[in-house]
PDB file of C-alpha atoms in Angstrom:
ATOM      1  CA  UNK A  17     109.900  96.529  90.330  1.00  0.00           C
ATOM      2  CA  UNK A  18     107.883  94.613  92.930  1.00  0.00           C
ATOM      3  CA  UNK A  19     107.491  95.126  96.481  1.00  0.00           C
ATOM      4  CA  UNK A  20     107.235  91.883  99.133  1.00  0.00           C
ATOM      5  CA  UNK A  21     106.867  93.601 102.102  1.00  0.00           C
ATOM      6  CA  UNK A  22     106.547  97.238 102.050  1.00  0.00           C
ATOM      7  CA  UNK A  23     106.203  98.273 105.833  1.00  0.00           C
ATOM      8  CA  UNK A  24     105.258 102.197 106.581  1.00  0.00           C
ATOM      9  CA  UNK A  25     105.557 103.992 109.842  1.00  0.00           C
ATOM     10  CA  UNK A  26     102.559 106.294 109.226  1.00  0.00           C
ATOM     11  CA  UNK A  27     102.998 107.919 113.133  1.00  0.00           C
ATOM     12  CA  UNK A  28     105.319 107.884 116.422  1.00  0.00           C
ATOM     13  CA  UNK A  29     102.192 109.112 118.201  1.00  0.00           C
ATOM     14  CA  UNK A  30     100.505 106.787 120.539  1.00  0.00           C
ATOM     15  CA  UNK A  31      97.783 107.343 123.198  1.00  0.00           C
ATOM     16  CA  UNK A  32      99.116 104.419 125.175  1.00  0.00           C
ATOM     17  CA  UNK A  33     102.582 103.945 127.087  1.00  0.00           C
ATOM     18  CA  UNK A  34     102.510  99.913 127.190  1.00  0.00           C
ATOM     19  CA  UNK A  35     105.798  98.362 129.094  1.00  0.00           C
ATOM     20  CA  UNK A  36     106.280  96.144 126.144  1.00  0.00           C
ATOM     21  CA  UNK A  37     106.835  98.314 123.242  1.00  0.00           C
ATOM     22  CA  UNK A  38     109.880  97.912 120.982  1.00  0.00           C
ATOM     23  CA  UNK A  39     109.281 101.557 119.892  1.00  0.00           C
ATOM     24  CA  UNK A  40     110.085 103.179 123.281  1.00  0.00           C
ATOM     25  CA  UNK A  41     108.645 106.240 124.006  1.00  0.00           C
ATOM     26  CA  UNK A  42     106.106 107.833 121.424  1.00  0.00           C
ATOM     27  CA  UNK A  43     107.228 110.702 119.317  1.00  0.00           C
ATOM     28  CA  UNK A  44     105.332 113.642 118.088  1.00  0.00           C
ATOM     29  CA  UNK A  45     105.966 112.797 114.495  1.00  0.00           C
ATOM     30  CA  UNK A  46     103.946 112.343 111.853  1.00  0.00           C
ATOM     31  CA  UNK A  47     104.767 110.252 107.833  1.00  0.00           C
ATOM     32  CA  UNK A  48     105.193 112.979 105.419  1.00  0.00           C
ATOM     33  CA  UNK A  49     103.210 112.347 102.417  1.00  0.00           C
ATOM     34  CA  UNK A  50     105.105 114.222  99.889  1.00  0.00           C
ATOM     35  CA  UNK A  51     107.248 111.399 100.077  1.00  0.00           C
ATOM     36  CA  UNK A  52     105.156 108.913  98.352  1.00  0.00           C
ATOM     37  CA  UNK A  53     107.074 109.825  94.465  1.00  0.00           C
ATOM     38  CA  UNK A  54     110.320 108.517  96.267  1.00  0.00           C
ATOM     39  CA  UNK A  55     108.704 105.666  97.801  1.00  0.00           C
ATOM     40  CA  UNK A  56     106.869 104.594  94.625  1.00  0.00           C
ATOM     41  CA  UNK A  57     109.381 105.377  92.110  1.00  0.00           C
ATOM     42  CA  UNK A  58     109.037 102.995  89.684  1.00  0.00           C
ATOM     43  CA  UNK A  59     107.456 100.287  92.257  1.00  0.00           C
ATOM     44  CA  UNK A  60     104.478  98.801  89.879  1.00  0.00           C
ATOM     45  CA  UNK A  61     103.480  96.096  93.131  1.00  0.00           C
ATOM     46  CA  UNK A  62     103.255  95.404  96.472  1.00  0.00           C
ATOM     47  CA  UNK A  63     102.586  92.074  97.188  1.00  0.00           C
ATOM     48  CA  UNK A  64     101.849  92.851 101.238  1.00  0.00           C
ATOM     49  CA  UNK A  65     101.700  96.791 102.427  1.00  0.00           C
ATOM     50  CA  UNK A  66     101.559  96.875 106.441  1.00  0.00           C
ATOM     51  CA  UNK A  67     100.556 100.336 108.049  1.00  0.00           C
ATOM     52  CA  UNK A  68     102.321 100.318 111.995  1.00  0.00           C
ATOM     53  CA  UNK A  69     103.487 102.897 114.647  1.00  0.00           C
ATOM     54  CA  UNK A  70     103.502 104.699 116.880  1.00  0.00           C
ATOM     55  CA  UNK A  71      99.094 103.628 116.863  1.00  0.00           C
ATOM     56  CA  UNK A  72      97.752 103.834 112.895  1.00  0.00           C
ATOM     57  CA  UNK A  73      94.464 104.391 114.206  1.00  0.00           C
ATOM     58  CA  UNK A  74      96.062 107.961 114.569  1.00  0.00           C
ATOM     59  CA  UNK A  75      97.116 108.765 111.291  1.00  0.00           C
ATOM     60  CA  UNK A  76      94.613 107.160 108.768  1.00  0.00           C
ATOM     61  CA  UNK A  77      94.968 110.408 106.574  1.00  0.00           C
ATOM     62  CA  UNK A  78      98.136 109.235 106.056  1.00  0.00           C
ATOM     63  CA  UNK A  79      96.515 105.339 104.904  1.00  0.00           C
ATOM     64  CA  UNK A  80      93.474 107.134 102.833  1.00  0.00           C
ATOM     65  CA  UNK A  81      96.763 109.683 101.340  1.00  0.00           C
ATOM     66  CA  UNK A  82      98.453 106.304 100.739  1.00  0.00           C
ATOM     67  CA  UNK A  83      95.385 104.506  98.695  1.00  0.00           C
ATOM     68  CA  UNK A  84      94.856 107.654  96.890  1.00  0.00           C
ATOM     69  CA  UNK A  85      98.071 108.002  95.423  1.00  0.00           C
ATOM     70  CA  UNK A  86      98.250 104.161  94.283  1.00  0.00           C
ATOM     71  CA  UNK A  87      95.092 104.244  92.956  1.00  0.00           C
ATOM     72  CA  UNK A  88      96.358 107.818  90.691  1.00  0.00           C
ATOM     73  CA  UNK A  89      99.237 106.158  89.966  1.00  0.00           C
ATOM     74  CA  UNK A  90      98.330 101.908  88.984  1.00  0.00           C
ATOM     75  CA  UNK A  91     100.416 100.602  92.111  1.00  0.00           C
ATOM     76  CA  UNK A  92      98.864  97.157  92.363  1.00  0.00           C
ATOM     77  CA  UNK A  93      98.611  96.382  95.993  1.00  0.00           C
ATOM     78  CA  UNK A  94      97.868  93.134  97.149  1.00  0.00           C
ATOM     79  CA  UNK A  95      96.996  92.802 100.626  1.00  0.00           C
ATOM     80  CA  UNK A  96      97.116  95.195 103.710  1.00  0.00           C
ATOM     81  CA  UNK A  97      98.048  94.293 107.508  1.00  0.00           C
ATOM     82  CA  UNK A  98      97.181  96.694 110.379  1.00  0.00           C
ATOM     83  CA  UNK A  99      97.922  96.135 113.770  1.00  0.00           C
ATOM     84  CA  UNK A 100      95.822  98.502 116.069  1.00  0.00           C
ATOM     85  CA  UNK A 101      95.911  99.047 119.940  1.00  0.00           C
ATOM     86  CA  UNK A 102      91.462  99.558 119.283  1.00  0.00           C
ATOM     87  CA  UNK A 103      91.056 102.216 121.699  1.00  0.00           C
ATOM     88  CA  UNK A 104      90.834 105.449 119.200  1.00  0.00           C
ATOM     89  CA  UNK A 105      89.370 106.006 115.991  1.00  0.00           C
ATOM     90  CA  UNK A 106      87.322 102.851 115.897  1.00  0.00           C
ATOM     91  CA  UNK A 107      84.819 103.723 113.037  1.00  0.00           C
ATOM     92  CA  UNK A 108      87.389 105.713 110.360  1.00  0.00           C
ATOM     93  CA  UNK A 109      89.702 103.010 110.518  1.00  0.00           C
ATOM     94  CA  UNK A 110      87.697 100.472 109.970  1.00  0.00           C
ATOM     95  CA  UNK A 111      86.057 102.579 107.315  1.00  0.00           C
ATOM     96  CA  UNK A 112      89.796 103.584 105.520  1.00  0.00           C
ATOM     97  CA  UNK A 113      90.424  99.512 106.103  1.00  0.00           C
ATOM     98  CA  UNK A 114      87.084  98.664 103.964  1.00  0.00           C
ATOM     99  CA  UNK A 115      88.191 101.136 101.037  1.00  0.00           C
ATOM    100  CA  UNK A 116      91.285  99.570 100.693  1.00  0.00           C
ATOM    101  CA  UNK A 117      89.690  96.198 100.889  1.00  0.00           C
ATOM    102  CA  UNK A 118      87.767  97.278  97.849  1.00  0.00           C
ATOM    103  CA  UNK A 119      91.260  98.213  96.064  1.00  0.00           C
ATOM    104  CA  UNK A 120      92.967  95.437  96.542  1.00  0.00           C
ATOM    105  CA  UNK A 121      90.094  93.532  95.574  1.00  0.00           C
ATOM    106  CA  UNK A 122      89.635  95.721  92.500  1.00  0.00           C
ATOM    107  CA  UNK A 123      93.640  95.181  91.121  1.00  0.00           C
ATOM    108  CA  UNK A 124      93.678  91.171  92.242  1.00  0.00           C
ATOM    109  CA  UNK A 125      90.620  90.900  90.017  1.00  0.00           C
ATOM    110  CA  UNK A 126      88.971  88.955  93.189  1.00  0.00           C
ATOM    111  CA  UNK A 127      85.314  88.500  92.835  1.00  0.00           C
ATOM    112  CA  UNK A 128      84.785  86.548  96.314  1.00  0.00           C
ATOM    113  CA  UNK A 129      85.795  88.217  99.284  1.00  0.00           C
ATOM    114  CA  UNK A 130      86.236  84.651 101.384  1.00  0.00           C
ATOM    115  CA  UNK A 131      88.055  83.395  98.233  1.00  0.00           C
ATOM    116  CA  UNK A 132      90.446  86.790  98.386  1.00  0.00           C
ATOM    117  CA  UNK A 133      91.166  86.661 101.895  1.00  0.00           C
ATOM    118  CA  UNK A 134      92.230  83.047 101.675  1.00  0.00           C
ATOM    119  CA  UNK A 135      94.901  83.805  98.823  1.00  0.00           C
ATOM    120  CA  UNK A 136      95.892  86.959 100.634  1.00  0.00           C
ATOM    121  CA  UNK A 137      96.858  88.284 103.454  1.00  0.00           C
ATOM    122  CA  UNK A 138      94.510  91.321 104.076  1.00  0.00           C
ATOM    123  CA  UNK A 139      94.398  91.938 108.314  1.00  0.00           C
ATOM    124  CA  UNK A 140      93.255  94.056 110.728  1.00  0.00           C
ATOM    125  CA  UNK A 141      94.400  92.562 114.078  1.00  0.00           C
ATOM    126  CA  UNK A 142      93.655  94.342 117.990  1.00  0.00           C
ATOM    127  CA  UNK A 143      96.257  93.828 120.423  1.00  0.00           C
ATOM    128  CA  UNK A 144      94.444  92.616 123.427  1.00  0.00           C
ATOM    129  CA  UNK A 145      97.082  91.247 125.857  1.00  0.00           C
ATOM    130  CA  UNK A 146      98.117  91.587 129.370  1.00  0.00           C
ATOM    131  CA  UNK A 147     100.061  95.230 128.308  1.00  0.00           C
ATOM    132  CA  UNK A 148      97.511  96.485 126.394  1.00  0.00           C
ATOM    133  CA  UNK A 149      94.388  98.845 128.147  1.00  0.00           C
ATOM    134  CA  UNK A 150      91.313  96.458 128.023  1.00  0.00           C
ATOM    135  CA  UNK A 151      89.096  97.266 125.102  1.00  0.00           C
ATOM    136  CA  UNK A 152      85.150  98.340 125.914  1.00  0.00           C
ATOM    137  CA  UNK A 153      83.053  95.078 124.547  1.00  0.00           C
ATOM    138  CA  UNK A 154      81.009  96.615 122.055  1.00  0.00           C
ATOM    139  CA  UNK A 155      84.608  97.838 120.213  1.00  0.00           C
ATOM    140  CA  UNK A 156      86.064  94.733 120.616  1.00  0.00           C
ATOM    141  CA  UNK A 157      82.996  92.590 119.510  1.00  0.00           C
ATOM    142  CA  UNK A 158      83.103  95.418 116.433  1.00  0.00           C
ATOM    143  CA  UNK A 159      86.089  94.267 115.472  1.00  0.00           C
ATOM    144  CA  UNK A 160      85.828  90.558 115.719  1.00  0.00           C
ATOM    145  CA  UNK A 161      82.717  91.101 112.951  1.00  0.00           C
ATOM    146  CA  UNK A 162      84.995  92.145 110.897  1.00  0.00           C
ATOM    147  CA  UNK A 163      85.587  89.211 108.119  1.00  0.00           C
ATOM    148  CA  UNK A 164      88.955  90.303 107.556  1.00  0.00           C
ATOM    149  CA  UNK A 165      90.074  90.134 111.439  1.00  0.00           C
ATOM    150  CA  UNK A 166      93.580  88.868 112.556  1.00  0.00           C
ATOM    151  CA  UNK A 167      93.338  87.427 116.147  1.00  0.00           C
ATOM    152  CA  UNK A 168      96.970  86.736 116.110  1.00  0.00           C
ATOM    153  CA  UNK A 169      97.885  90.255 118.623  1.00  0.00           C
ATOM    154  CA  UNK A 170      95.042  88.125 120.963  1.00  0.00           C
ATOM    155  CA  UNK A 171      98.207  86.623 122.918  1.00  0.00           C
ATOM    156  CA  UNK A 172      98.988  86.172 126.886  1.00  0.00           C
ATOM    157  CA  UNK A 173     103.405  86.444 126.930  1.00  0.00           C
ATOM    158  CA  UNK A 174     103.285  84.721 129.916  1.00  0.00           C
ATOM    159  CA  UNK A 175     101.173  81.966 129.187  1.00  0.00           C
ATOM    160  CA  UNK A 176     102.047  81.257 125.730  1.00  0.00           C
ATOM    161  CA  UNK A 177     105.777  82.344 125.789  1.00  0.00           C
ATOM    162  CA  UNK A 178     105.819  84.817 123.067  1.00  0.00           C
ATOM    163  CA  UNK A 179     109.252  86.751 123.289  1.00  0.00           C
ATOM    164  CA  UNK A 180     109.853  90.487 123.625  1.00  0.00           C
ATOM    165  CA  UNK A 181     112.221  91.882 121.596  1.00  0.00           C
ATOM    166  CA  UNK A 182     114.917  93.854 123.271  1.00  0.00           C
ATOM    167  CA  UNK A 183     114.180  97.042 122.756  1.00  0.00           C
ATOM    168  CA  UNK A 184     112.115 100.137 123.742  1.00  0.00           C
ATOM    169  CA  UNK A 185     110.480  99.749 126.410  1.00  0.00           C
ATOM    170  CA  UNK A 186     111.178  96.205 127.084  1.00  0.00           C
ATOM    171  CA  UNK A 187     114.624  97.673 128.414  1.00  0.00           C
ATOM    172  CA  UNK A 188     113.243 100.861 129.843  1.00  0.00           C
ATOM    173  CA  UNK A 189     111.082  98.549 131.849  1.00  0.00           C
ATOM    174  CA  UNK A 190     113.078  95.921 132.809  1.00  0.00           C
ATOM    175  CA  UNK A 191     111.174  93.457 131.213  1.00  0.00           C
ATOM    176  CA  UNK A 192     114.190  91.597 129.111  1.00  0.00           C
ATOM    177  CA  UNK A 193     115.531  91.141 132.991  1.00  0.00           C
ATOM    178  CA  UNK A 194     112.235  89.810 135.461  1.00  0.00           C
ATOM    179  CA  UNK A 195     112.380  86.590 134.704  1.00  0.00           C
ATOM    180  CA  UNK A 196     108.863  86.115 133.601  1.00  0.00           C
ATOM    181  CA  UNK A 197     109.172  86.683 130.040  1.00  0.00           C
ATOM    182  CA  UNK A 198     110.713  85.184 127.402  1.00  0.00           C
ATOM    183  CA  UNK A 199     113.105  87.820 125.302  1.00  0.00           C
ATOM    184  CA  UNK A 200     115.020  87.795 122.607  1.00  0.00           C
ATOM    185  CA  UNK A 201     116.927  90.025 119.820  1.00  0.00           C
ATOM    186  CA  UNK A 202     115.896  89.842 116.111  1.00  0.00           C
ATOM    187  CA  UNK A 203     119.579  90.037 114.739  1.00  0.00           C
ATOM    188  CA  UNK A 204     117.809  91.417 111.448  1.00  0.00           C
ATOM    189  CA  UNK A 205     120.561  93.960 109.739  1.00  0.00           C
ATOM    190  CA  UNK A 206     119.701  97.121 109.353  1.00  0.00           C
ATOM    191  CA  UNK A 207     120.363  97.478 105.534  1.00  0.00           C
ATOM    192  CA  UNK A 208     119.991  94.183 104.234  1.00  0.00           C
ATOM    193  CA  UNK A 209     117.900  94.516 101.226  1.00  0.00           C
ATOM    194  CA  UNK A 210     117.187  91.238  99.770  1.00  0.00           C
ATOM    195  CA  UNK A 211     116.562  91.620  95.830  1.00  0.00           C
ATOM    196  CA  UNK A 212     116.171  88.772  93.403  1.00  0.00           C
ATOM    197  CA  UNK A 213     114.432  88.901  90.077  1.00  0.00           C
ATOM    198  CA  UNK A 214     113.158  92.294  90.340  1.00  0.00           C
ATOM    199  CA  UNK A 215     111.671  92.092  93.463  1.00  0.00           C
ATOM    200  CA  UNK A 216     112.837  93.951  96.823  1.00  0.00           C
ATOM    201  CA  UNK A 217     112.106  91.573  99.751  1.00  0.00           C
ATOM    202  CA  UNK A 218     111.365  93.901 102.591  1.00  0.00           C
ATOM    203  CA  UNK A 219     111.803  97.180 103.304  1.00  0.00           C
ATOM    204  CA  UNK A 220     110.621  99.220 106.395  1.00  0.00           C
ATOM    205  CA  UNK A 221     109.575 103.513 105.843  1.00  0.00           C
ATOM    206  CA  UNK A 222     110.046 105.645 109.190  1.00  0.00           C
ATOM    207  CA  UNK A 223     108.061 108.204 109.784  1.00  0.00           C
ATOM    208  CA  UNK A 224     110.860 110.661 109.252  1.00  0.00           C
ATOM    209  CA  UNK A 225     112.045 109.859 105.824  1.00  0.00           C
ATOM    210  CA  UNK A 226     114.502 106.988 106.061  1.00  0.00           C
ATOM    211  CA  UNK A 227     114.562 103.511 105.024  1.00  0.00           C
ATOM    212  CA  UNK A 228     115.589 100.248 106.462  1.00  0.00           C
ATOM    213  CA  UNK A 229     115.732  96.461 105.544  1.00  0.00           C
ATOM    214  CA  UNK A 230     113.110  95.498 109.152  1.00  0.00           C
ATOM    215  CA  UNK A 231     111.639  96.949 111.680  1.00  0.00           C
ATOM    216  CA  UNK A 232     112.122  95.395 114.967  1.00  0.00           C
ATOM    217  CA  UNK A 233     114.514  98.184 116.741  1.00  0.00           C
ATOM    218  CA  UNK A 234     113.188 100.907 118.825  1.00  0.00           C
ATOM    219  CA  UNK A 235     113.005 104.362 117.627  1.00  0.00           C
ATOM    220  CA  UNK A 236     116.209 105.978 119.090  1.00  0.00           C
ATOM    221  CA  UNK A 237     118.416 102.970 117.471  1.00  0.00           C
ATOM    222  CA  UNK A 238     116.640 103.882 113.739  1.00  0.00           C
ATOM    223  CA  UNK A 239     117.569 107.441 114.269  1.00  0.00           C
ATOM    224  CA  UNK A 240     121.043 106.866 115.205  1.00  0.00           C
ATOM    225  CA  UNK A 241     121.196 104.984 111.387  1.00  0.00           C
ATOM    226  CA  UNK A 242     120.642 107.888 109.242  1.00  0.00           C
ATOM    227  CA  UNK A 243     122.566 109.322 106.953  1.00  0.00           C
ATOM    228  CA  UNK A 244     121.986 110.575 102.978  1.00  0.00           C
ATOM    229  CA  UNK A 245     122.254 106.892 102.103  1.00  0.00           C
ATOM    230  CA  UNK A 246     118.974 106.029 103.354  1.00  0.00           C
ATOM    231  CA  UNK A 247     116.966 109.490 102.999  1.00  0.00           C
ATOM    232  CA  UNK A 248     114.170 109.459 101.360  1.00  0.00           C
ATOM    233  CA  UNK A 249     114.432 112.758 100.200  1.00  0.00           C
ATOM    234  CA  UNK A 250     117.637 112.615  98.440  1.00  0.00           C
ATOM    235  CA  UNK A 251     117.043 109.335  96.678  1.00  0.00           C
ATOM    236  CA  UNK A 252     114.061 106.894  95.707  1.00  0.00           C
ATOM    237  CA  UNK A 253     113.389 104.017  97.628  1.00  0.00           C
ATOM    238  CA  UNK A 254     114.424 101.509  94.440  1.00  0.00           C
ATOM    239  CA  UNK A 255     117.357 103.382  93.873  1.00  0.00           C
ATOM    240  CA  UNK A 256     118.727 103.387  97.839  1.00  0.00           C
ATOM    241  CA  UNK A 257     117.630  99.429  97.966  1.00  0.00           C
ATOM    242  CA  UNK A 258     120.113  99.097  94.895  1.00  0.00           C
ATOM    243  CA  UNK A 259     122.863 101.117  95.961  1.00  0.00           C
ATOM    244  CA  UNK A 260     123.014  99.298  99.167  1.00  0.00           C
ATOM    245  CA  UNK A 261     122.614  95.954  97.420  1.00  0.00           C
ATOM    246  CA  UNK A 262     125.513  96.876  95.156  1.00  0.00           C
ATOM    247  CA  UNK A 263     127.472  97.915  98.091  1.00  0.00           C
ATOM    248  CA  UNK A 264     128.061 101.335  96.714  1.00  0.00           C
ATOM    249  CA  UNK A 265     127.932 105.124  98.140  1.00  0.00           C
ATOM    250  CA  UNK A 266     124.911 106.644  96.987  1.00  0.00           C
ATOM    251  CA  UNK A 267     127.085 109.550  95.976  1.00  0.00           C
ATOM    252  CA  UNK A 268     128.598 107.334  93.591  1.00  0.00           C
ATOM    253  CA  UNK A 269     125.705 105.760  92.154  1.00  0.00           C
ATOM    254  CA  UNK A 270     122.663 107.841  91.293  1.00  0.00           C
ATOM    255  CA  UNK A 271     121.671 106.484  87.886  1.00  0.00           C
ATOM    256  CA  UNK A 272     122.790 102.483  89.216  1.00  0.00           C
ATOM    257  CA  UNK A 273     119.316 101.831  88.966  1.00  0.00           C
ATOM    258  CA  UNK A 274     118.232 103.238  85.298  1.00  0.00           C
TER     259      UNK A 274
END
């Protein structure tokens, strides 16, 4: 079974508070990695695997736990996509970013790394934005080296009308409501798991253990979704994604997916 999208919440820590945040306020929670045989349970491919938060840059044991296990166990990974606030941990993530750069390289059998990054999306991008605690130059210029940087997070919302999703802290602040933004609501269902032809479209890890068809809801709204239908540690990820597809109760339905 192939993975599209395979999005993993590797922390609910953050060392900034930014007005903007669809999380909401930052947790002290940490991705278990004893998790991974449920998440890779007969997964031979991830086409794109993004690493988000909570910051990344504060759990890359979690990313290097991640590239360690796929490597152990033949999980061909594609690409990677990091978004990073830039202001801790400069040098390991970059460093963790570069060995899985070498991976993905390794399993696409890509020889050129300009060639590789234009067939695949591998990303590190820096939020730099009006919400966002202005990076020191020498980090920022770091990252801007990097051939594999994403200046897509390098965004004003007021001057180029990017919308906030409401959620998080976009409500706690009043953001959705000053008239200076430009908001809006995903409508993305919780539990939609697209599969076609043996591949799961998206699916979206928190940090806790529980799966979900997207990721743009804040923290509190994910946790008030869980049940033993979507815990990871009653049930694989491939088997929950095909329970749910089938419309079944997991109870119901533990060998549906062979």
């Amino acid at each position: 079974m192939i993975i599209n999208t395979l999005i993993l919440e590797t922390t609910r820590k953050c060392n900034l508070v930014c007005k903007h945040c669809l999380r909401g306020p930052s947790e002290e929670k940490e991705a278990d990695m004893h998790l991974f045989p449920n998440i890779f349970y007969k997964i031979t491919e991830v086409n794109e695997l993004i690493f988000t938060g909570g910051e990344p840059g504060l759990n890359i044991t979690y990313m290097d736990g991640v590239l360690e296990y796929c490597k152990l166990n033949r999980i061909k990974v594609n690409s990677i996509y990091l978004a990073t606030n830039g202001t801790v941990n400069q040098d390991e993530l970059v460093r963790a970013m570069n060995d899985w750069l070498i991976y993905c390289m390794m399993v696409t059998e890509s020889q050129d790394i300009h060639e590789y990054l234009k067939k695949h999306h591998f990303r590190l991008a820096c939020s730099v934005d009006e919400f966002h605690r202005r990076l020191n130059t020498d980090v920022y210029n770091k990252f801007r080296q990097l051939s594999f940087y994403d200046d897509s997070k390098e965004i004003s919302y007021l001057e180029d009308n990017y919308y906030l999703i409401e959620s998080g802290n976009v409500l706690l602040y009043g953001l959705d409501t000053s008239g200076e933004y430009l908001c809006g609501i995903s409508g993305e269902e919780l539990f939609d798991f697209g599969i076609d032809n043996d591949i799961i479209k998206q699916v979206y890890i928190s940090c806790n253990g529980y799966i979900y068809s997207c990721c743009n809801y804040d923290y509190e709204t994910l946790d008030n979704n869980i049940s033993p239908d979507n815990s990871l540690s009653i049930q694989s990820l491939l088997d929950i994604c095909c329970a749910y597809k089938k419309g079944a109760n997991l109870y119901d339905c533990y060998n549906m997916c062979g």
